[in-house]
Tab-separated table of C-alpha atoms and ligand atoms in Angstrom:
chain	number	residue	atom	x	y	z
N	1	UNK	CA	-99.988	-76.296	-174.466
N	2	UNK	CA	-101.149	-73.224	-172.619
N	3	UNK	CA	-98.342	-71.339	-170.984
N	4	UNK	CA	-95.772	-72.054	-173.657
N	5	UNK	CA	-94.820	-69.396	-176.144
N	6	UNK	CA	-95.536	-70.445	-179.722
N	7	UNK	CA	-93.640	-68.123	-182.020
N	8	UNK	CA	-94.982	-68.562	-185.534
N	9	UNK	CA	-95.934	-65.069	-186.687
N	10	UNK	CA	-93.137	-63.597	-184.587
N	11	UNK	CA	-90.565	-66.390	-185.076
N	12	UNK	CA	-88.216	-64.350	-187.264
N	13	UNK	CA	-88.752	-60.843	-185.928
N	14	UNK	CA	-85.265	-60.720	-184.420
N	15	UNK	CA	-83.507	-61.366	-187.706
N	16	UNK	CA	-82.124	-58.186	-189.230
N	17	UNK	CA	-83.525	-58.858	-192.718
N	18	UNK	CA	-86.818	-60.522	-191.730
N	19	UNK	CA	-88.699	-57.872	-193.700
N	20	UNK	CA	-86.971	-58.554	-197.029
N	21	UNK	CA	-88.044	-61.116	-199.589
N	22	UNK	CA	-84.758	-62.944	-199.162
N	23	UNK	CA	-85.092	-63.091	-195.375
N	24	UNK	CA	-88.689	-64.286	-195.626
N	25	UNK	CA	-87.852	-66.958	-198.207
N	26	UNK	CA	-84.981	-68.217	-196.053
N	27	UNK	CA	-87.548	-68.786	-193.298
N	28	UNK	CA	-89.687	-70.891	-195.634
N	29	UNK	CA	-91.721	-68.000	-196.972
N	30	UNK	CA	-93.912	-68.418	-200.072
N	31	UNK	CA	-93.835	-72.227	-199.861
N	32	UNK	CA	-97.445	-72.170	-198.657
N	33	UNK	CA	-98.338	-70.142	-201.737
N	34	UNK	CA	-96.751	-72.737	-204.016
N	35	UNK	CA	-98.760	-75.435	-202.238
N	36	UNK	CA	-101.919	-73.315	-202.523
N	37	UNK	CA	-101.589	-72.921	-206.271
N	38	UNK	CA	-101.613	-76.719	-206.599
N	39	UNK	CA	-104.735	-77.011	-204.405
N	40	UNK	CA	-108.436	-76.585	-205.195
N	41	UNK	CA	-109.719	-73.205	-204.033
N	42	UNK	CA	-112.552	-74.746	-202.005
N	43	UNK	CA	-110.053	-76.961	-200.182
N	44	UNK	CA	-108.233	-73.867	-198.908
N	45	UNK	CA	-111.508	-72.472	-197.583
N	46	UNK	CA	-112.233	-75.863	-195.976
N	47	UNK	CA	-108.781	-75.901	-194.339
N	48	UNK	CA	-109.380	-72.478	-192.834
N	49	UNK	CA	-112.760	-73.596	-191.539
N	50	UNK	CA	-111.173	-76.723	-190.102
N	51	UNK	CA	-108.419	-74.765	-188.364
N	52	UNK	CA	-110.971	-72.853	-186.311
N	53	UNK	CA	-109.087	-69.573	-186.845
N	54	UNK	CA	-111.228	-66.710	-185.549
N	55	UNK	CA	-110.685	-63.143	-186.693
N	56	UNK	CA	-107.851	-61.449	-184.833
N	57	UNK	CA	-109.252	-57.922	-185.340
N	58	UNK	CA	-111.378	-58.084	-182.203
N	59	UNK	CA	-114.752	-59.639	-182.914
N	60	UNK	CA	-113.480	-63.198	-183.368
N	61	UNK	CA	-115.670	-64.217	-186.306
N	62	UNK	CA	-114.496	-67.551	-187.825
N	63	UNK	CA	-112.307	-66.678	-190.802
N	64	UNK	CA	-113.052	-69.713	-192.986
N	65	UNK	CA	-116.799	-69.267	-192.462
N	66	UNK	CA	-116.490	-65.632	-193.579
N	67	UNK	CA	-114.666	-66.696	-196.734
N	68	UNK	CA	-117.352	-69.295	-197.374
N	69	UNK	CA	-120.011	-66.551	-197.567
N	70	UNK	CA	-118.507	-65.205	-200.803
N	71	UNK	CA	-120.951	-66.237	-203.539
N	72	UNK	CA	-119.363	-68.350	-206.251
N	73	UNK	CA	-120.061	-68.143	-209.971
N	74	UNK	CA	-121.794	-64.787	-209.542
N	75	UNK	CA	-119.805	-63.157	-212.355
N	76	UNK	CA	-118.868	-60.204	-210.140
N	77	UNK	CA	-115.365	-59.194	-209.124
N	78	UNK	CA	-114.450	-60.302	-205.597
N	79	UNK	CA	-112.205	-58.295	-203.301
N	80	UNK	CA	-110.048	-58.773	-200.253
N	81	UNK	CA	-109.589	-55.790	-197.965
N	82	UNK	CA	-106.897	-56.207	-195.316
N	83	UNK	CA	-107.682	-54.152	-192.253
N	84	UNK	CA	-104.364	-52.569	-191.248
N	85	UNK	CA	-105.858	-49.480	-189.646
N	86	UNK	CA	-104.858	-50.517	-186.101
N	87	UNK	CA	-105.536	-47.623	-183.725
N	88	UNK	CA	-107.437	-48.750	-180.657
N	89	UNK	CA	-105.701	-47.507	-177.498
N	90	UNK	CA	-103.393	-50.317	-176.378
N	91	UNK	CA	-103.525	-52.285	-179.605
N	92	UNK	CA	-100.075	-52.540	-181.156
N	93	UNK	CA	-99.552	-55.907	-182.838
N	94	UNK	CA	-100.279	-55.316	-186.539
N	95	UNK	CA	-97.772	-52.492	-186.911
N	96	UNK	CA	-94.788	-54.543	-185.658
N	97	UNK	CA	-95.972	-57.512	-187.696
N	98	UNK	CA	-96.021	-55.430	-190.876
N	99	UNK	CA	-92.647	-53.897	-190.040
N	100	UNK	CA	-90.982	-57.248	-189.299
N	101	UNK	CA	-92.606	-59.626	-191.779
N	102	UNK	CA	-94.657	-57.778	-194.391
N	103	UNK	CA	-94.244	-60.711	-196.788
N	104	UNK	CA	-96.164	-62.959	-194.403
N	105	UNK	CA	-99.113	-60.601	-194.808
N	106	UNK	CA	-98.635	-60.513	-198.577
N	107	UNK	CA	-98.389	-64.290	-198.856
N	108	UNK	CA	-101.517	-64.627	-196.696
N	109	UNK	CA	-103.300	-62.087	-198.887
N	110	UNK	CA	-102.451	-63.965	-202.081
N	111	UNK	CA	-103.632	-67.289	-200.618
N	112	UNK	CA	-106.848	-65.663	-199.366
N	113	UNK	CA	-107.562	-64.038	-202.727
N	114	UNK	CA	-106.934	-67.339	-204.520
N	115	UNK	CA	-109.358	-69.076	-202.150
N	116	UNK	CA	-112.149	-66.533	-202.539
N	117	UNK	CA	-111.486	-66.095	-206.284
N	118	UNK	CA	-110.485	-62.452	-206.058
N	119	UNK	CA	-108.040	-60.770	-208.380
N	120	UNK	CA	-107.669	-57.505	-206.501
N	121	UNK	CA	-106.783	-56.836	-202.871
N	122	UNK	CA	-106.379	-53.666	-200.869
N	123	UNK	CA	-104.222	-53.320	-197.781
N	124	UNK	CA	-105.689	-50.353	-195.916
N	125	UNK	CA	-102.887	-49.015	-193.727
N	126	UNK	CA	-103.311	-46.208	-191.216
N	127	UNK	CA	-101.797	-43.126	-192.814
N	128	UNK	CA	-99.942	-41.821	-189.764
N	129	UNK	CA	-97.629	-44.836	-189.716
N	130	UNK	CA	-95.789	-43.792	-192.834
N	131	UNK	CA	-92.842	-46.076	-192.091
N	132	UNK	CA	-95.236	-49.033	-192.167
N	133	UNK	CA	-96.847	-47.869	-195.397
N	134	UNK	CA	-93.406	-47.651	-196.995
N	135	UNK	CA	-92.369	-51.049	-195.686
N	136	UNK	CA	-95.489	-52.758	-197.030
N	137	UNK	CA	-95.197	-50.913	-200.359
N	138	UNK	CA	-91.594	-52.055	-200.668
N	139	UNK	CA	-92.551	-55.663	-199.929
N	140	UNK	CA	-95.389	-55.540	-202.483
N	141	UNK	CA	-92.924	-54.239	-205.091
N	142	UNK	CA	-90.532	-57.103	-204.257
N	143	UNK	CA	-93.381	-59.621	-204.569
N	144	UNK	CA	-94.308	-58.279	-208.028
N	145	UNK	CA	-90.667	-58.461	-209.089
N	146	UNK	CA	-90.425	-62.110	-207.946
N	147	UNK	CA	-93.602	-63.159	-209.782
N	148	UNK	CA	-95.724	-63.680	-206.645
N	149	UNK	CA	-98.041	-60.881	-207.751
N	150	UNK	CA	-99.271	-59.678	-211.129
N	151	UNK	CA	-100.151	-61.842	-214.111
N	152	UNK	CA	-99.862	-65.637	-214.183
N	153	UNK	CA	-98.459	-66.010	-210.656
N	154	UNK	CA	-95.706	-68.684	-210.643
N	155	UNK	CA	-97.031	-69.965	-213.978
N	156	UNK	CA	-100.381	-70.956	-212.449
N	157	UNK	CA	-102.564	-68.788	-214.657
N	158	UNK	CA	-103.795	-66.936	-211.567
N	159	UNK	CA	-103.651	-63.103	-211.605
N	160	UNK	CA	-103.673	-60.793	-208.590
N	161	UNK	CA	-102.943	-57.139	-207.912
N	162	UNK	CA	-102.459	-55.665	-204.457
N	163	UNK	CA	-102.949	-51.966	-203.759
N	164	UNK	CA	-101.500	-50.486	-200.573
N	165	UNK	CA	-103.975	-47.799	-199.562
N	166	UNK	CA	-102.961	-45.126	-197.118
N	167	UNK	CA	-105.841	-44.074	-194.828
N	168	UNK	CA	-106.060	-40.539	-193.510
N	169	UNK	CA	-106.060	-41.599	-189.865
N	170	UNK	CA	-109.459	-42.119	-188.282
N	171	UNK	CA	-110.264	-44.857	-185.781
N	172	UNK	CA	-113.697	-45.320	-187.326
N	173	UNK	CA	-112.123	-46.293	-190.654
N	174	UNK	CA	-111.045	-49.519	-188.912
N	175	UNK	CA	-114.739	-50.460	-188.723
N	176	UNK	CA	-115.063	-52.660	-191.754
N	177	UNK	CA	-117.900	-50.909	-193.592
N	178	UNK	CA	-116.518	-47.425	-192.863
N	179	UNK	CA	-113.287	-48.729	-194.366
N	180	UNK	CA	-115.162	-49.623	-197.548
N	181	UNK	CA	-116.648	-46.122	-197.785
N	182	UNK	CA	-113.219	-44.650	-197.196
N	183	UNK	CA	-111.679	-46.822	-199.914
N	184	UNK	CA	-114.386	-45.719	-202.315
N	185	UNK	CA	-113.411	-42.112	-201.665
N	186	UNK	CA	-116.231	-41.146	-199.298
N	187	UNK	CA	-116.014	-39.957	-195.728
N	188	UNK	CA	-115.444	-43.051	-193.605
N	189	UNK	CA	-118.716	-43.813	-191.837
N	190	UNK	CA	-120.235	-47.225	-191.091
N	191	UNK	CA	-122.813	-48.663	-193.477
N	192	UNK	CA	-126.078	-50.289	-192.505
N	193	UNK	CA	-125.836	-54.100	-192.353
N	194	UNK	CA	-127.276	-56.167	-194.006
N	195	UNK	CA	-126.195	-56.324	-196.747
N	196	UNK	CA	-122.955	-57.705	-195.321
N	197	UNK	CA	-119.694	-57.055	-197.148
N	198	UNK	CA	-119.435	-60.700	-198.263
N	199	UNK	CA	-122.503	-60.061	-200.413
N	200	UNK	CA	-122.251	-56.325	-201.126
N	201	UNK	CA	-118.938	-54.845	-200.087
N	202	UNK	CA	-116.410	-52.779	-201.988
N	203	UNK	CA	-118.022	-51.239	-205.090
N	204	UNK	CA	-121.107	-53.325	-204.208
N	205	UNK	CA	-119.195	-56.540	-204.906
N	206	UNK	CA	-118.524	-59.530	-202.617
N	207	UNK	CA	-115.684	-58.586	-200.271
N	208	UNK	CA	-113.773	-60.279	-197.484
N	209	UNK	CA	-112.393	-57.941	-194.831
N	210	UNK	CA	-109.845	-59.434	-192.473
N	211	UNK	CA	-107.395	-58.192	-189.905
N	212	UNK	CA	-103.630	-58.200	-190.583
N	213	UNK	CA	-102.927	-60.911	-188.006
N	214	UNK	CA	-105.767	-63.106	-189.333
N	215	UNK	CA	-104.361	-62.947	-192.858
N	216	UNK	CA	-100.764	-63.398	-191.685
N	217	UNK	CA	-101.855	-66.610	-189.912
N	218	UNK	CA	-103.042	-68.145	-193.188
N	219	UNK	CA	-99.675	-69.280	-194.672
N	220	UNK	CA	-98.773	-71.299	-191.564
N	221	UNK	CA	-102.195	-72.972	-191.535
N	222	UNK	CA	-101.815	-73.949	-195.197
N	223	UNK	CA	-98.228	-75.102	-194.680
N	224	UNK	CA	-98.630	-77.020	-191.433
N	225	UNK	CA	-102.273	-78.016	-191.643
N	226	UNK	CA	-105.557	-77.181	-189.978
N	227	UNK	CA	-105.084	-79.889	-187.330
N	228	UNK	CA	-101.714	-78.490	-186.248
N	229	UNK	CA	-103.337	-75.101	-185.687
N	230	UNK	CA	-106.446	-76.490	-184.016
N	231	UNK	CA	-104.403	-78.464	-181.501
N	232	UNK	CA	-103.335	-75.181	-179.909
N	233	UNK	CA	-105.559	-72.953	-177.845
N	234	UNK	CA	-108.831	-73.927	-176.196
N	235	UNK	CA	-111.924	-75.813	-177.339
N	236	UNK	CA	-113.551	-72.881	-179.144
N	237	UNK	CA	-110.654	-70.436	-179.361
N	238	UNK	CA	-108.086	-72.256	-181.440
N	239	UNK	CA	-104.513	-71.507	-182.311
N	240	UNK	CA	-102.038	-68.870	-181.258
N	241	UNK	CA	-102.165	-65.105	-181.186
N	242	UNK	CA	-100.047	-62.115	-180.361
N	243	UNK	CA	-100.571	-60.758	-176.844
N	244	UNK	CA	-99.364	-57.148	-176.554
N	245	UNK	CA	-98.333	-56.182	-173.017
N	246	UNK	CA	-97.946	-52.500	-172.249
N	247	UNK	CA	-97.847	-50.291	-169.183
N	248	UNK	CA	-96.467	-51.193	-165.777
N	249	UNK	CA	-94.711	-54.442	-166.691
N	250	UNK	CA	-90.983	-55.048	-166.555
N	251	UNK	CA	-90.702	-56.193	-170.168
N	252	UNK	CA	-93.568	-54.840	-172.261
N	253	UNK	CA	-93.823	-56.218	-175.775
N	254	UNK	CA	-95.358	-58.851	-178.024
N	255	UNK	CA	-95.809	-62.379	-176.649
N	256	UNK	CA	-97.112	-64.970	-179.086
N	257	UNK	CA	-98.886	-67.761	-177.260
N	258	UNK	CA	-101.849	-70.123	-177.575
N	259	UNK	CA	-105.229	-68.588	-176.818
N	260	UNK	CA	-106.189	-69.521	-173.288
N	261	UNK	CA	-102.953	-68.391	-171.689
N	262	UNK	CA	-103.604	-66.317	-168.541
N	263	UNK	CA	-102.402	-62.887	-167.498
N	264	UNK	CA	-100.540	-64.525	-164.611
N	265	UNK	CA	-98.556	-66.629	-167.079
N	266	UNK	CA	-97.912	-63.658	-169.342
N	267	UNK	CA	-96.693	-61.629	-166.367
N	268	UNK	CA	-94.303	-64.452	-165.479
N	269	UNK	CA	-92.956	-64.327	-169.015
N	270	UNK	CA	-92.628	-60.547	-169.021
N	271	UNK	CA	-90.905	-60.131	-165.659
N	272	UNK	CA	-94.058	-59.187	-163.765
N	273	UNK	CA	-95.379	-55.846	-162.573
N	274	UNK	CA	-92.616	-53.260	-162.101
N	275	UNK	CA	-90.663	-53.760	-158.885
N	276	UNK	CA	-92.347	-52.721	-155.658
N	277	UNK	CA	-95.789	-52.399	-157.201
N	278	UNK	CA	-98.882	-54.531	-157.632
N	279	UNK	CA	-101.501	-55.018	-160.325
N	280	UNK	CA	-104.540	-52.789	-159.993
N	281	UNK	CA	-106.502	-53.083	-163.253
N	282	UNK	CA	-105.975	-54.117	-166.874
N	283	UNK	CA	-107.661	-54.399	-170.229
N	284	UNK	CA	-107.628	-57.809	-171.906
N	285	UNK	CA	-108.009	-56.499	-175.447
N	286	UNK	CA	-107.725	-52.749	-175.832
N	287	UNK	CA	-109.714	-49.866	-174.412
N	288	UNK	CA	-113.039	-51.131	-175.765
N	289	UNK	CA	-112.896	-54.263	-173.594
N	290	UNK	CA	-114.182	-53.871	-170.010
N	291	UNK	CA	-111.372	-53.590	-167.490
N	292	UNK	CA	-110.566	-56.434	-165.125
N	293	UNK	CA	-108.656	-56.567	-161.832
N	294	UNK	CA	-106.257	-58.839	-159.951
N	295	UNK	CA	-109.222	-61.155	-159.320
N	296	UNK	CA	-108.929	-62.157	-162.962
N	297	UNK	CA	-105.267	-63.107	-163.163
N	298	UNK	CA	-106.111	-66.755	-163.830
N	299	UNK	CA	-108.964	-66.327	-166.301
N	300	UNK	CA	-107.969	-67.910	-169.642
N	301	UNK	CA	-107.446	-65.334	-172.346
N	302	UNK	CA	-109.863	-66.840	-174.835
N	303	UNK	CA	-113.142	-65.598	-176.278
N	304	UNK	CA	-115.405	-67.675	-174.032
N	305	UNK	CA	-113.676	-67.239	-170.667
N	306	UNK	CA	-113.275	-63.506	-171.163
N	307	UNK	CA	-116.974	-63.140	-171.951
N	308	UNK	CA	-117.865	-65.214	-168.882
N	309	UNK	CA	-115.699	-62.892	-166.767
N	310	UNK	CA	-117.663	-59.886	-168.074
N	311	UNK	CA	-115.132	-58.655	-170.574
N	312	UNK	CA	-113.955	-59.440	-174.103
N	313	UNK	CA	-110.809	-60.877	-175.644
N	314	UNK	CA	-110.714	-58.076	-178.246
N	315	UNK	CA	-107.285	-57.582	-179.786
N	316	UNK	CA	-105.326	-59.115	-176.863
N	317	UNK	CA	-103.917	-55.683	-176.035
N	318	UNK	CA	-103.175	-56.004	-172.327
N	319	UNK	CA	-102.714	-52.557	-170.839
N	320	UNK	CA	-101.425	-53.082	-167.325
N	321	UNK	CA	-101.939	-50.504	-164.577
N	322	UNK	CA	-100.419	-50.723	-161.106
N	323	UNK	CA	-101.715	-49.134	-157.871
N	324	UNK	CA	-100.183	-45.731	-158.721
N	325	UNK	CA	-102.743	-45.278	-161.539
N	326	UNK	CA	-105.980	-43.392	-161.141
N	327	UNK	CA	-108.777	-45.375	-162.727
N	328	UNK	CA	-110.934	-42.238	-163.134
N	329	UNK	CA	-108.165	-40.484	-165.034
N	330	UNK	CA	-107.558	-43.512	-167.267
N	331	UNK	CA	-111.287	-43.783	-167.984
N	332	UNK	CA	-111.522	-40.061	-168.740
N	333	UNK	CA	-108.585	-40.345	-171.137
N	334	UNK	CA	-110.107	-43.314	-172.973
N	335	UNK	CA	-113.478	-41.581	-173.188
N	336	UNK	CA	-111.840	-38.470	-174.635
N	337	UNK	CA	-110.458	-40.720	-177.349
N	338	UNK	CA	-113.937	-42.049	-178.164
N	339	UNK	CA	-115.431	-38.569	-178.140
N	340	UNK	CA	-112.761	-37.420	-180.572
N	341	UNK	CA	-113.110	-40.460	-182.827
N	342	UNK	CA	-116.927	-40.677	-182.891
N	343	UNK	CA	-117.837	-40.195	-186.540
N	344	UNK	CA	-120.961	-38.275	-185.575
N	345	UNK	CA	-123.388	-40.320	-187.633
N	346	UNK	CA	-125.680	-41.243	-184.765
N	347	UNK	CA	-126.894	-39.310	-181.751
N	348	UNK	CA	-126.263	-41.703	-178.821
N	349	UNK	CA	-122.573	-41.929	-179.667
N	350	UNK	CA	-121.963	-38.370	-180.860
N	351	UNK	CA	-123.754	-36.708	-177.936
N	352	UNK	CA	-123.217	-39.463	-175.380
N	353	UNK	CA	-119.417	-39.528	-175.626
N	354	UNK	CA	-119.382	-35.707	-175.413
N	355	UNK	CA	-121.423	-35.692	-172.201
N	356	UNK	CA	-119.560	-38.618	-170.651
N	357	UNK	CA	-116.314	-36.661	-170.995
N	358	UNK	CA	-117.899	-33.632	-169.293
N	359	UNK	CA	-119.099	-35.696	-166.321
N	360	UNK	CA	-115.874	-37.729	-166.018
N	361	UNK	CA	-113.800	-34.566	-166.118
N	362	UNK	CA	-115.890	-33.174	-163.268
N	363	UNK	CA	-115.452	-36.359	-161.261
N	364	UNK	CA	-111.689	-36.556	-161.848
N	365	UNK	CA	-111.290	-32.971	-160.608
N	366	UNK	CA	-113.265	-33.572	-157.443
N	367	UNK	CA	-116.288	-31.555	-158.533
N	368	UNK	CA	-118.617	-34.477	-159.112
N	369	UNK	CA	-121.144	-36.188	-156.918
N	370	UNK	CA	-122.438	-39.699	-156.319
N	371	UNK	CA	-125.401	-38.728	-158.488
N	372	UNK	CA	-122.957	-38.243	-161.352
N	373	UNK	CA	-122.082	-41.916	-161.217
N	374	UNK	CA	-125.738	-42.807	-161.700
N	375	UNK	CA	-125.919	-40.262	-164.504
N	376	UNK	CA	-122.920	-41.848	-166.197
N	377	UNK	CA	-124.412	-45.312	-165.891
N	378	UNK	CA	-127.699	-44.024	-167.269
N	379	UNK	CA	-125.882	-42.512	-170.248
N	380	UNK	CA	-124.102	-45.815	-170.820
N	381	UNK	CA	-127.451	-47.586	-170.714
N	382	UNK	CA	-128.747	-45.256	-173.392
N	383	UNK	CA	-125.698	-45.748	-175.612
N	384	UNK	CA	-125.027	-49.487	-175.359
N	385	UNK	CA	-126.753	-51.350	-178.166
N	386	UNK	CA	-128.508	-48.201	-179.397
N	387	UNK	CA	-125.825	-46.739	-181.604
N	388	UNK	CA	-125.053	-47.532	-185.205
N	389	UNK	CA	-121.745	-49.335	-184.742
N	390	UNK	CA	-119.548	-50.938	-182.095
N	391	UNK	CA	-117.466	-47.810	-181.441
N	392	UNK	CA	-120.124	-46.595	-179.042
N	393	UNK	CA	-120.380	-49.943	-177.259
N	394	UNK	CA	-116.618	-49.828	-176.828
N	395	UNK	CA	-116.809	-46.335	-175.366
N	396	UNK	CA	-119.157	-47.573	-172.668
N	397	UNK	CA	-116.883	-50.458	-171.599
N	398	UNK	CA	-114.280	-48.600	-169.506
N	399	UNK	CA	-116.919	-46.401	-167.863
N	400	UNK	CA	-119.230	-49.178	-166.695
N	401	UNK	CA	-116.437	-51.543	-165.666
N	402	UNK	CA	-114.443	-48.914	-163.781
N	403	UNK	CA	-117.527	-47.904	-161.789
N	404	UNK	CA	-118.258	-51.573	-161.128
N	405	UNK	CA	-114.828	-52.267	-159.617
N	406	UNK	CA	-113.753	-48.849	-158.342
N	407	UNK	CA	-116.881	-46.941	-157.257
N	408	UNK	CA	-115.157	-45.968	-153.998
N	409	UNK	CA	-112.246	-44.445	-155.856
N	410	UNK	CA	-114.653	-42.219	-157.815
N	411	UNK	CA	-116.173	-41.080	-154.520
N	412	UNK	CA	-112.776	-40.413	-152.917
N	413	UNK	CA	-112.170	-37.788	-155.604
N	414	UNK	CA	-115.287	-36.000	-154.459
N	415	UNK	CA	-114.460	-36.251	-150.748
N	416	UNK	CA	-110.894	-35.013	-151.202
N	417	UNK	CA	-111.845	-32.260	-153.657
N	418	UNK	CA	-109.550	-33.655	-156.356
N	419	UNK	CA	-107.600	-36.620	-157.640
N	420	UNK	CA	-105.818	-38.418	-154.779
N	421	UNK	CA	-103.117	-39.785	-157.083
N	422	UNK	CA	-99.817	-38.225	-158.047
N	423	UNK	CA	-99.740	-38.526	-161.870
N	424	UNK	CA	-95.923	-38.573	-161.849
N	425	UNK	CA	-95.932	-41.777	-159.783
N	426	UNK	CA	-97.625	-43.639	-162.613
N	427	UNK	CA	-95.089	-42.624	-165.246
N	428	UNK	CA	-92.490	-45.066	-166.417
N	429	UNK	CA	-89.562	-42.692	-166.153
N	430	UNK	CA	-86.664	-42.487	-163.733
N	431	UNK	CA	-86.673	-44.235	-160.384
N	432	UNK	CA	-90.392	-44.977	-160.404
N	433	UNK	CA	-89.606	-47.857	-162.780
K	1	LIG	C1	-114.557	-48.527	-184.294
K	1	LIG	C2	-113.956	-49.790	-184.777
K	1	LIG	C3	-112.620	-49.839	-185.131
K	1	LIG	C4	-112.063	-51.013	-185.594
K	1	LIG	N1	-110.740	-51.025	-185.930
K	1	LIG	C5	-110.189	-52.163	-186.417
K	1	LIG	C6	-108.820	-52.171	-186.814
K	1	LIG	O1	-108.099	-51.184	-186.711
K	1	LIG	N2	-108.326	-53.348	-187.301
K	1	LIG	C7	-109.102	-54.465	-187.435
K	1	LIG	O2	-108.633	-55.485	-187.934
K	1	LIG	N3	-110.396	-54.477	-187.069
K	1	LIG	C8	-110.948	-53.353	-186.584
K	1	LIG	N4	-112.277	-53.348	-186.249
K	1	LIG	C9	-113.068	-54.583	-186.471
K	1	LIG	C10	-113.530	-54.650	-187.944
K	1	LIG	O3	-114.770	-53.997	-188.078
K	1	LIG	C11	-113.674	-56.093	-188.437
K	1	LIG	O4	-114.437	-56.798	-187.505
K	1	LIG	C12	-112.360	-56.816	-188.649
K	1	LIG	O5	-111.498	-56.100	-189.482
K	1	LIG	C13	-112.640	-58.162	-189.271
K	1	LIG	O6	-111.446	-58.878	-189.408
K	1	LIG	P1	-111.206	-60.258	-188.655
K	1	LIG	O7	-112.430	-61.081	-188.860
K	1	LIG	O8	-110.005	-60.821	-189.314
K	1	LIG	O9	-110.981	-59.920	-187.223
K	1	LIG	C14	-112.864	-52.184	-185.744
K	1	LIG	C15	-114.205	-52.136	-185.373
K	1	LIG	C16	-114.748	-50.959	-184.897
K	1	LIG	C17	-116.192	-50.944	-184.519
K	2	LIG	S1	-121.709	-45.387	-183.077
K	2	LIG	FE1	-120.421	-43.530	-183.183
K	2	LIG	S2	-118.803	-44.071	-184.606
K	2	LIG	FE2	-120.447	-45.566	-184.891
K	2	LIG	S3	-121.744	-44.703	-186.510
K	2	LIG	FE3	-122.580	-43.945	-184.585
K	2	LIG	S4	-121.560	-41.951	-184.312
K	2	LIG	FE4	-120.378	-43.079	-185.830
């Protein structure tokens, strides 16, 4: 099925009232919940395991397996935390999903909570996107009003409350354990694992943390069946996902397709690279996934093939750069982001991102040397796998991969005494488009 768009999550985005309860119900919304309430909780967990759905927040951990880790009969409250903190450079799928179909997320949250025997869920939304916070709050209010939330949901005896929590806006709060600290009112910094959140999460109770897109995929799996979902995608990367194309493409936007589709196919669907230009480099899944080049146009966008190609599927945020872009400048910009967002808890990340920015800035402005490249790679070596959380590993990705593919371009900056690219040529304004 690869190569064919499969709109499920995005099927109703074009309808003017897709975000209302009425619009969602017209599209079959909340029928999966009704089915769920007539099903054994363990059977829902089994269906998710059978579907092969892997977390859509970046790491790709199997969702049903994660739910299965929640201890049963432990007498403790269980929680669901929906990770809606989306803020990785390039990643832009959860925000439109919540704007267009917030009820899909709410229905998925209710089904998930029922399955893991939780009676309280938190949707942790990035605070800067106030319009999204309001939209989700409005949808939650509608769901309470209609009896999908609160006491005795649809007469089933099942109770659930959802709290929409507004984060203060820190990339690190998207890391699941930092999110828990943030929810508890502390400064958002990652926790030591183990214990894992499924055993000791929010308020030291068993907690499932899932990405918005993962949870929004749940109603369709319950409604149409695990086999339907598992038929799409590749052997180990099942189902569909939202691919977000941005940058130098004719029609940037969200393309929902089976995992395993290739960049070449996505470019065909999106009108290709802007006229008169050619692909230079791209990220498969946001700035924390190593960049790839035009050599990789036909590599399937699934977890396994991306890893084999030396990158990661991440959040399927494809940032596309044509030959007018300076890879050193892009890498500097990404690294500045990581320096700014490092929570400071551990030395390799706090100090390493600071120094990488200094060296990259020197290189971009033609004041670096070949030795600086070795220095950068040495820094990366001392950061990768030695920091407390994956933010630091992500920070290393663009640096190492850009030197791997574009070492000569780094050196040209030094030879020419500055950046050889005209930054205006890379903009998407005016005739350059
Ligand atoms: C620095 C950092 C930021 C992250 N930001 C997000 C985020 O905004 N949204 C998200 O779903 N996962 C994010 N993650 C991944 C989460 O830690 C976690 O793996 C994910 O929410 C699990 O959900 P999933 O299994 O449904 O993918 C981030 C991880 C790190 C290290
Ligand atoms: S790796 Fe960076 S973001 Fe993660 S805990 Fe250490 S300092 Fe904080």
